[in-house]
mmCIF file of C-alpha atoms in Angstrom:
data_model
loop_
_atom_site.group_PDB
_atom_site.id
_atom_site.type_symbol
_atom_site.label_atom_id
_atom_site.label_comp_id
_atom_site.label_asym_id
_atom_site.label_seq_id
_atom_site.Cartn_x
_atom_site.Cartn_y
_atom_site.Cartn_z
ATOM 1 C CA UNK A 1 -44.474 -30.333 37.652
ATOM 2 C CA UNK A 2 -44.699 -30.225 33.914
ATOM 3 C CA UNK A 3 -42.019 -31.761 31.795
ATOM 4 C CA UNK A 4 -39.947 -29.191 29.913
ATOM 5 C CA UNK A 5 -39.599 -29.639 26.218
ATOM 6 C CA UNK A 6 -36.289 -28.721 24.585
ATOM 7 C CA UNK A 7 -36.460 -27.970 20.890
ATOM 8 C CA UNK A 8 -33.175 -28.300 19.045
ATOM 9 C CA UNK A 9 -32.904 -26.592 15.663
ATOM 10 C CA UNK A 10 -32.355 -28.863 12.719
ATOM 11 C CA UNK A 11 -29.178 -28.105 10.835
ATOM 12 C CA UNK A 12 -29.243 -29.137 7.225
ATOM 13 C CA UNK A 13 -25.983 -29.847 5.474
ATOM 14 C CA UNK A 14 -25.693 -29.148 1.793
ATOM 15 C CA UNK A 15 -23.784 -31.769 -0.156
ATOM 16 C CA UNK A 16 -22.824 -31.434 -3.786
ATOM 17 C CA UNK A 17 -22.434 -34.507 -5.915
ATOM 18 C CA UNK A 18 -19.554 -34.908 -8.334
ATOM 19 C CA UNK A 19 -21.824 -34.517 -11.328
ATOM 20 C CA UNK A 20 -23.306 -31.315 -9.931
ATOM 21 C CA UNK A 21 -19.824 -30.008 -9.146
ATOM 22 C CA UNK A 22 -18.723 -30.681 -12.739
ATOM 23 C CA UNK A 23 -21.853 -28.984 -14.022
ATOM 24 C CA UNK A 24 -21.201 -25.875 -11.937
ATOM 25 C CA UNK A 25 -17.549 -25.893 -12.973
ATOM 26 C CA UNK A 26 -18.570 -26.017 -16.607
ATOM 27 C CA UNK A 27 -21.224 -23.315 -16.176
ATOM 28 C CA UNK A 28 -18.804 -20.857 -14.551
ATOM 29 C CA UNK A 29 -15.653 -21.891 -16.430
ATOM 30 C CA UNK A 30 -15.166 -18.376 -17.856
ATOM 31 C CA UNK A 31 -15.164 -16.851 -14.366
ATOM 32 C CA UNK A 32 -12.718 -19.490 -13.117
ATOM 33 C CA UNK A 33 -10.383 -18.752 -16.035
ATOM 34 C CA UNK A 34 -10.540 -15.059 -15.158
ATOM 35 C CA UNK A 35 -9.685 -15.921 -11.543
ATOM 36 C CA UNK A 36 -6.759 -18.154 -12.521
ATOM 37 C CA UNK A 37 -4.149 -15.408 -13.309
ATOM 38 C CA UNK A 38 -4.727 -13.769 -9.919
ATOM 39 C CA UNK A 39 -4.376 -17.094 -8.101
ATOM 40 C CA UNK A 40 -1.200 -17.912 -10.028
ATOM 41 C CA UNK A 41 0.258 -14.499 -9.195
ATOM 42 C CA UNK A 42 -0.253 -14.946 -5.450
ATOM 43 C CA UNK A 43 0.954 -18.550 -5.608
ATOM 44 C CA UNK A 44 4.173 -17.786 -7.511
ATOM 45 C CA UNK A 45 5.128 -14.454 -5.964
ATOM 46 C CA UNK A 46 3.626 -14.629 -2.451
ATOM 47 C CA UNK A 47 3.300 -18.246 -1.304
ATOM 48 C CA UNK A 48 6.141 -20.184 -2.938
ATOM 49 C CA UNK A 49 8.778 -17.595 -1.784
ATOM 50 C CA UNK A 50 7.744 -18.271 1.853
ATOM 51 C CA UNK A 51 9.958 -21.350 1.537
ATOM 52 C CA UNK A 52 12.977 -18.994 1.535
ATOM 53 C CA UNK A 53 12.181 -17.580 4.989
ATOM 54 C CA UNK A 54 14.262 -20.371 6.531
ATOM 55 C CA UNK A 55 17.350 -18.530 5.249
ATOM 56 C CA UNK A 56 16.969 -16.143 8.192
ATOM 57 C CA UNK A 57 17.755 -19.038 10.533
ATOM 58 C CA UNK A 58 20.567 -20.621 8.502
ATOM 59 C CA UNK A 59 24.129 -19.820 7.484
ATOM 60 C CA UNK A 60 23.325 -20.036 3.796
ATOM 61 C CA UNK A 61 25.932 -21.621 1.530
ATOM 62 C CA UNK A 62 25.145 -21.464 -2.172
ATOM 63 C CA UNK A 63 26.895 -24.741 -2.948
ATOM 64 C CA UNK A 64 25.009 -26.560 -0.187
ATOM 65 C CA UNK A 65 21.581 -25.151 -0.963
ATOM 66 C CA UNK A 66 18.919 -23.897 1.415
ATOM 67 C CA UNK A 67 18.012 -27.122 3.204
ATOM 68 C CA UNK A 68 21.580 -28.446 3.535
ATOM 69 C CA UNK A 69 22.959 -25.181 4.943
ATOM 70 C CA UNK A 70 23.636 -25.286 8.715
ATOM 71 C CA UNK A 71 21.103 -23.882 11.185
ATOM 72 C CA UNK A 72 22.271 -20.899 13.264
ATOM 73 C CA UNK A 73 19.058 -20.031 15.108
ATOM 74 C CA UNK A 74 18.608 -16.325 15.823
ATOM 75 C CA UNK A 75 22.240 -15.315 15.132
ATOM 76 C CA UNK A 76 21.333 -13.191 12.131
ATOM 77 C CA UNK A 77 18.638 -11.350 14.085
ATOM 78 C CA UNK A 78 21.188 -10.574 16.803
ATOM 79 C CA UNK A 79 23.483 -9.126 14.136
ATOM 80 C CA UNK A 80 20.623 -7.066 12.704
ATOM 81 C CA UNK A 81 19.652 -5.529 16.047
ATOM 82 C CA UNK A 82 23.318 -4.862 16.898
ATOM 83 C CA UNK A 83 23.959 -3.073 13.598
ATOM 84 C CA UNK A 84 23.726 0.761 13.965
ATOM 85 C CA UNK A 85 23.016 1.078 10.230
ATOM 86 C CA UNK A 86 19.826 -0.939 10.726
ATOM 87 C CA UNK A 87 18.426 1.662 13.150
ATOM 88 C CA UNK A 88 19.375 4.474 10.765
ATOM 89 C CA UNK A 89 17.472 2.937 7.849
ATOM 90 C CA UNK A 90 14.587 1.945 10.141
ATOM 91 C CA UNK A 91 14.299 5.566 11.290
ATOM 92 C CA UNK A 92 14.322 6.806 7.677
ATOM 93 C CA UNK A 93 11.706 4.217 6.701
ATOM 94 C CA UNK A 94 9.349 5.204 9.511
ATOM 95 C CA UNK A 95 9.712 8.944 8.844
ATOM 96 C CA UNK A 96 9.139 8.688 5.082
ATOM 97 C CA UNK A 97 6.262 6.217 5.486
ATOM 98 C CA UNK A 98 4.533 8.337 8.156
ATOM 99 C CA UNK A 99 4.943 11.439 5.972
ATOM 100 C CA UNK A 100 3.231 9.575 3.139
ATOM 101 C CA UNK A 101 0.403 8.417 5.412
ATOM 102 C CA UNK A 102 -0.215 11.885 6.861
ATOM 103 C CA UNK A 103 0.019 13.841 3.598
ATOM 104 C CA UNK A 104 -0.707 11.311 0.835
ATOM 105 C CA UNK A 105 -3.483 9.203 2.389
ATOM 106 C CA UNK A 106 -6.127 12.004 2.554
ATOM 107 C CA UNK A 107 -5.486 13.288 -1.000
ATOM 108 C CA UNK A 108 -7.421 10.542 -2.877
ATOM 109 C CA UNK A 109 -10.350 11.050 -0.491
ATOM 110 C CA UNK A 110 -10.396 14.814 -1.065
ATOM 111 C CA UNK A 111 -9.988 14.337 -4.826
ATOM 112 C CA UNK A 112 -12.898 11.878 -4.949
ATOM 113 C CA UNK A 113 -15.111 14.207 -2.910
ATOM 114 C CA UNK A 114 -14.349 17.206 -5.102
ATOM 115 C CA UNK A 115 -14.692 15.376 -8.388
ATOM 116 C CA UNK A 116 -17.975 13.765 -7.329
ATOM 117 C CA UNK A 117 -19.494 17.248 -7.065
ATOM 118 C CA UNK A 118 -18.804 18.019 -10.733
ATOM 119 C CA UNK A 119 -21.960 17.688 -12.801
ATOM 120 C CA UNK A 120 -20.398 17.795 -16.270
ATOM 121 C CA UNK A 121 -19.766 14.119 -16.978
ATOM 122 C CA UNK A 122 -17.350 14.605 -19.895
ATOM 123 C CA UNK A 123 -15.101 16.894 -17.882
ATOM 124 C CA UNK A 124 -15.258 14.541 -14.888
ATOM 125 C CA UNK A 125 -14.229 11.519 -16.992
ATOM 126 C CA UNK A 126 -11.419 13.505 -18.605
ATOM 127 C CA UNK A 127 -10.005 14.541 -15.227
ATOM 128 C CA UNK A 128 -10.313 10.975 -13.913
ATOM 129 C CA UNK A 129 -8.492 9.539 -16.922
ATOM 130 C CA UNK A 130 -5.658 12.063 -16.646
ATOM 131 C CA UNK A 131 -5.303 11.414 -12.918
ATOM 132 C CA UNK A 132 -4.981 7.640 -13.504
ATOM 133 C CA UNK A 133 -2.165 7.902 -16.073
ATOM 134 C CA UNK A 134 0.827 8.338 -13.691
ATOM 135 C CA UNK A 135 -0.063 5.086 -11.929
ATOM 136 C CA UNK A 136 0.650 3.149 -15.133
ATOM 137 C CA UNK A 137 4.049 4.768 -15.617
ATOM 138 C CA UNK A 138 7.114 3.005 -14.238
ATOM 139 C CA UNK A 139 9.134 4.777 -11.555
ATOM 140 C CA UNK A 140 12.097 4.481 -13.922
ATOM 141 C CA UNK A 141 10.305 6.873 -16.270
ATOM 142 C CA UNK A 142 8.832 9.085 -13.547
ATOM 143 C CA UNK A 143 12.169 9.346 -11.734
ATOM 144 C CA UNK A 144 13.852 10.517 -14.944
ATOM 145 C CA UNK A 145 11.162 13.156 -15.415
ATOM 146 C CA UNK A 146 11.373 14.428 -11.834
ATOM 147 C CA UNK A 147 15.185 14.449 -11.813
ATOM 148 C CA UNK A 148 15.052 16.658 -14.917
ATOM 149 C CA UNK A 149 12.432 18.930 -13.358
ATOM 150 C CA UNK A 150 14.456 19.432 -10.173
ATOM 151 C CA UNK A 151 17.881 19.623 -11.857
ATOM 152 C CA UNK A 152 20.007 22.790 -11.912
ATOM 153 C CA UNK A 153 18.712 23.655 -15.388
ATOM 154 C CA UNK A 154 15.193 22.386 -14.802
ATOM 155 C CA UNK A 155 11.878 24.233 -14.500
ATOM 156 C CA UNK A 156 12.007 24.461 -10.691
ATOM 157 C CA UNK A 157 15.333 26.281 -10.693
ATOM 158 C CA UNK A 158 14.081 28.477 -13.544
ATOM 159 C CA UNK A 159 11.302 29.633 -11.205
ATOM 160 C CA UNK A 160 13.829 30.144 -8.394
ATOM 161 C CA UNK A 161 15.999 32.297 -10.699
ATOM 162 C CA UNK A 162 12.928 34.236 -11.841
ATOM 163 C CA UNK A 163 12.375 35.400 -8.254
ATOM 164 C CA UNK A 164 16.034 36.301 -7.795
ATOM 165 C CA UNK A 165 17.190 33.183 -5.944
ATOM 166 C CA UNK A 166 20.247 31.018 -6.478
ATOM 167 C CA UNK A 167 19.889 27.615 -8.161
ATOM 168 C CA UNK A 168 19.418 24.691 -5.770
ATOM 169 C CA UNK A 169 20.378 21.074 -6.412
ATOM 170 C CA UNK A 170 17.120 19.744 -4.949
ATOM 171 C CA UNK A 171 17.816 16.062 -5.568
ATOM 172 C CA UNK A 172 21.092 16.183 -3.633
ATOM 173 C CA UNK A 173 19.921 18.297 -0.703
ATOM 174 C CA UNK A 174 18.830 16.600 2.535
ATOM 175 C CA UNK A 175 16.441 19.447 3.309
ATOM 176 C CA UNK A 176 14.263 18.907 0.237
ATOM 177 C CA UNK A 177 14.593 15.260 -0.738
ATOM 178 C CA UNK A 178 11.965 13.780 1.603
ATOM 179 C CA UNK A 179 9.462 16.470 0.590
ATOM 180 C CA UNK A 180 10.108 15.629 -3.065
ATOM 181 C CA UNK A 181 9.507 11.939 -2.315
ATOM 182 C CA UNK A 182 6.144 12.676 -0.703
ATOM 183 C CA UNK A 183 5.008 15.077 -3.435
ATOM 184 C CA UNK A 184 5.990 12.746 -6.275
ATOM 185 C CA UNK A 185 4.327 9.805 -4.500
ATOM 186 C CA UNK A 186 1.098 11.821 -4.252
ATOM 187 C CA UNK A 187 1.297 12.694 -7.946
ATOM 188 C CA UNK A 188 1.839 9.070 -8.944
ATOM 189 C CA UNK A 189 -0.864 7.484 -6.806
ATOM 190 C CA UNK A 190 -3.691 9.878 -5.897
ATOM 191 C CA UNK A 191 -5.756 9.236 -9.026
ATOM 192 C CA UNK A 192 -5.593 5.459 -8.825
ATOM 193 C CA UNK A 193 -6.129 5.521 -5.064
ATOM 194 C CA UNK A 194 -9.335 7.504 -5.475
ATOM 195 C CA UNK A 195 -11.078 4.739 -7.453
ATOM 196 C CA UNK A 196 -12.296 2.887 -4.356
ATOM 197 C CA UNK A 197 -13.689 6.135 -2.914
ATOM 198 C CA UNK A 198 -15.450 6.966 -6.192
ATOM 199 C CA UNK A 199 -17.098 3.549 -6.045
ATOM 200 C CA UNK A 200 -18.151 4.092 -2.427
ATOM 201 C CA UNK A 201 -19.591 7.527 -3.226
ATOM 202 C CA UNK A 202 -21.510 6.087 -6.187
ATOM 203 C CA UNK A 203 -23.087 3.563 -3.811
ATOM 204 C CA UNK A 204 -24.553 6.211 -1.487
ATOM 205 C CA UNK A 205 -28.353 6.361 -1.648
ATOM 206 C CA UNK A 206 -29.233 9.472 -3.731
ATOM 207 C CA UNK A 207 -32.369 9.940 -1.639
ATOM 208 C CA UNK A 208 -30.146 11.072 1.247
ATOM 209 C CA UNK A 209 -28.721 13.828 -0.930
ATOM 210 C CA UNK A 210 -32.170 14.801 -2.162
ATOM 211 C CA UNK A 211 -33.535 14.989 1.384
ATOM 212 C CA UNK A 212 -30.584 17.170 2.438
ATOM 213 C CA UNK A 213 -31.199 19.497 -0.517
ATOM 214 C CA UNK A 214 -34.854 19.777 0.479
ATOM 215 C CA UNK A 215 -33.710 20.761 3.994
ATOM 216 C CA UNK A 216 -31.542 23.518 2.543
ATOM 217 C CA UNK A 217 -28.104 21.916 2.974
ATOM 218 C CA UNK A 218 -25.446 23.270 0.642
ATOM 219 C CA UNK A 219 -22.777 21.140 -1.026
ATOM 220 C CA UNK A 220 -20.261 21.535 1.782
ATOM 221 C CA UNK A 221 -22.757 20.439 4.442
ATOM 222 C CA UNK A 222 -23.842 17.468 2.320
ATOM 223 C CA UNK A 223 -20.198 16.371 2.100
ATOM 224 C CA UNK A 224 -19.671 16.777 5.862
ATOM 225 C CA UNK A 225 -22.914 15.220 7.097
ATOM 226 C CA UNK A 226 -23.725 12.642 4.404
ATOM 227 C CA UNK A 227 -20.828 11.700 2.125
ATOM 228 C CA UNK A 228 -18.014 11.532 4.684
ATOM 229 C CA UNK A 229 -19.976 9.495 7.279
ATOM 230 C CA UNK A 230 -20.946 7.035 4.555
ATOM 231 C CA UNK A 231 -17.278 6.784 3.502
ATOM 232 C CA UNK A 232 -15.980 6.087 7.014
ATOM 233 C CA UNK A 233 -16.084 2.263 6.727
ATOM 234 C CA UNK A 234 -14.058 2.364 3.497
ATOM 235 C CA UNK A 235 -11.620 4.939 4.909
ATOM 236 C CA UNK A 236 -11.098 2.849 8.047
ATOM 237 C CA UNK A 237 -10.407 -0.344 6.102
ATOM 238 C CA UNK A 238 -8.016 1.419 3.719
ATOM 239 C CA UNK A 239 -6.164 2.967 6.666
ATOM 240 C CA UNK A 240 -5.838 -0.422 8.373
ATOM 241 C CA UNK A 241 -4.410 -1.902 5.175
ATOM 242 C CA UNK A 242 -2.079 1.077 4.772
ATOM 243 C CA UNK A 243 -0.712 0.664 8.294
ATOM 244 C CA UNK A 244 0.372 -2.863 7.384
ATOM 245 C CA UNK A 245 2.787 -1.252 4.901
ATOM 246 C CA UNK A 246 4.237 1.282 7.315
ATOM 247 C CA UNK A 247 7.694 -0.246 6.775
ATOM 248 C CA UNK A 248 7.279 -0.092 2.992
ATOM 249 C CA UNK A 249 8.409 3.420 2.129
ATOM 250 C CA UNK A 250 8.490 2.757 -1.614
ATOM 251 C CA UNK A 251 11.524 0.853 -2.914
ATOM 252 C CA UNK A 252 10.915 1.523 -6.630
ATOM 253 C CA UNK A 253 10.549 5.250 -6.107
ATOM 254 C CA UNK A 254 13.503 5.747 -3.767
ATOM 255 C CA UNK A 255 15.850 3.365 -5.595
ATOM 256 C CA UNK A 256 15.371 5.304 -8.845
ATOM 257 C CA UNK A 257 15.540 8.771 -7.287
ATOM 258 C CA UNK A 258 18.082 8.704 -4.463
ATOM 259 C CA UNK A 259 21.851 9.152 -4.683
ATOM 260 C CA UNK A 260 24.806 8.937 -2.238
ATOM 261 C CA UNK A 261 24.373 12.612 -1.298
ATOM 262 C CA UNK A 262 21.014 11.906 0.350
ATOM 263 C CA UNK A 263 21.611 8.419 1.758
ATOM 264 C CA UNK A 264 21.399 9.857 5.264
ATOM 265 C CA UNK A 265 17.696 10.750 4.862
ATOM 266 C CA UNK A 266 16.529 8.367 2.122
ATOM 267 C CA UNK A 267 18.165 4.996 2.744
ATOM 268 C CA UNK A 268 15.312 2.697 3.833
ATOM 269 C CA UNK A 269 14.927 -0.953 4.836
ATOM 270 C CA UNK A 270 14.206 -2.109 1.279
ATOM 271 C CA UNK A 271 17.296 -0.473 -0.213
ATOM 272 C CA UNK A 272 19.288 -1.752 2.771
ATOM 273 C CA UNK A 273 18.061 -5.311 2.071
ATOM 274 C CA UNK A 274 18.880 -4.854 -1.629
ATOM 275 C CA UNK A 275 22.485 -3.930 -0.873
ATOM 276 C CA UNK A 276 22.969 -6.608 1.782
ATOM 277 C CA UNK A 277 21.302 -9.383 -0.173
ATOM 278 C CA UNK A 278 22.101 -8.784 -3.841
ATOM 279 C CA UNK A 279 25.222 -6.631 -3.801
ATOM 280 C CA UNK A 280 26.998 -8.092 -0.743
ATOM 281 C CA UNK A 281 25.422 -11.582 -1.204
ATOM 282 C CA UNK A 282 24.601 -11.743 2.508
ATOM 283 C CA UNK A 283 21.335 -13.538 1.857
ATOM 284 C CA UNK A 284 20.642 -14.752 5.384
ATOM 285 C CA UNK A 285 21.105 -11.317 6.922
ATOM 286 C CA UNK A 286 18.853 -9.713 4.275
ATOM 287 C CA UNK A 287 16.188 -12.383 4.825
ATOM 288 C CA UNK A 288 16.245 -11.687 8.575
ATOM 289 C CA UNK A 289 15.572 -8.002 7.929
ATOM 290 C CA UNK A 290 12.766 -8.881 5.508
ATOM 291 C CA UNK A 291 11.206 -11.275 8.010
ATOM 292 C CA UNK A 292 11.372 -8.560 10.668
ATOM 293 C CA UNK A 293 9.404 -6.290 8.321
ATOM 294 C CA UNK A 294 6.745 -8.947 7.769
ATOM 295 C CA UNK A 295 6.309 -9.619 11.488
ATOM 296 C CA UNK A 296 5.973 -5.893 12.233
ATOM 297 C CA UNK A 297 3.395 -5.539 9.426
ATOM 298 C CA UNK A 298 1.341 -8.418 10.854
ATOM 299 C CA UNK A 299 1.453 -6.981 14.377
ATOM 300 C CA UNK A 300 0.481 -3.497 13.163
ATOM 301 C CA UNK A 301 -2.485 -4.639 11.091
ATOM 302 C CA UNK A 302 -3.812 -6.703 14.022
ATOM 303 C CA UNK A 303 -3.341 -3.857 16.530
ATOM 304 C CA UNK A 304 -4.879 -1.170 14.313
ATOM 305 C CA UNK A 305 -7.812 -3.421 13.440
ATOM 306 C CA UNK A 306 -8.335 -4.117 17.168
ATOM 307 C CA UNK A 307 -8.067 -0.398 18.037
ATOM 308 C CA UNK A 308 -10.723 0.532 15.464
ATOM 309 C CA UNK A 309 -12.955 -2.258 16.784
ATOM 310 C CA UNK A 310 -12.573 -1.036 20.391
ATOM 311 C CA UNK A 311 -13.442 2.529 19.368
ATOM 312 C CA UNK A 312 -16.862 1.350 18.265
ATOM 313 C CA UNK A 313 -16.192 0.795 14.586
ATOM 314 C CA UNK A 314 -17.273 -2.845 14.491
ATOM 315 C CA UNK A 315 -18.445 -2.461 10.906
ATOM 316 C CA UNK A 316 -15.256 -0.615 9.910
ATOM 317 C CA UNK A 317 -12.752 -3.421 10.490
ATOM 318 C CA UNK A 318 -11.347 -6.277 8.426
ATOM 319 C CA UNK A 319 -12.564 -8.942 10.865
#
């Protein structure tokens, strides 16, 4: 019987000396300085505020401070889930957010596909630039513009009168307000949202398009059989990330556009937290609602990522 020989692979560890580390730090100092503002942003606005999550489990007293306030366990969560107003705003949040996913999510993809087929570069760049502009405008400004457009004396009612109809107060009507929210959200974000799809389309091998042209495929078939399949990984990842914000229906937009007449269909979790926390100074209750949102977002992003992975899209997931 021959002796068996077991060969174990040699694993080499790479160690960097202090002098080499300083040299690399000096060589790439410009890149590190460019990275610094982003790191500071996440540190100040995303990591340090995590300290305040303990408010959800305490009976917060301003004079005592966060750490000295007494612990109450899950009392605030029990109050949240027993509050009928919570379920009303949760329902509004889900409806508005799902409307935006269904109608607003595909628009940047369609826009990128259509604009990528334009051959005149100057016209393409002009359209891209114009489509990006609303993203850089505050919702304070946009809300003022849209309120004027949909007012009784605005352009929309002028069109209604032109066709013989009676003026409608769109911004105070439950039947139209959610539709206005979705349409204005599309207008504000479709151009900026299309950037990632433009980049993905630009990365597609042009030889695939050339081969399809040689086979007689028209533009529509090239989009269906080449461009869209190549975009699927990006679309899947963007959808997974979007599902994590399913309870974020757009505080800035709704806060600047809604009014008491449409509270029944537009009051969402974020505006509810704003009133409870800042106006009623019920900080612990508001923190409990915010923590509930974060937990739901984490669960959704994990579940959607897992679902995409199980459906065979191993290369289309975040991890």
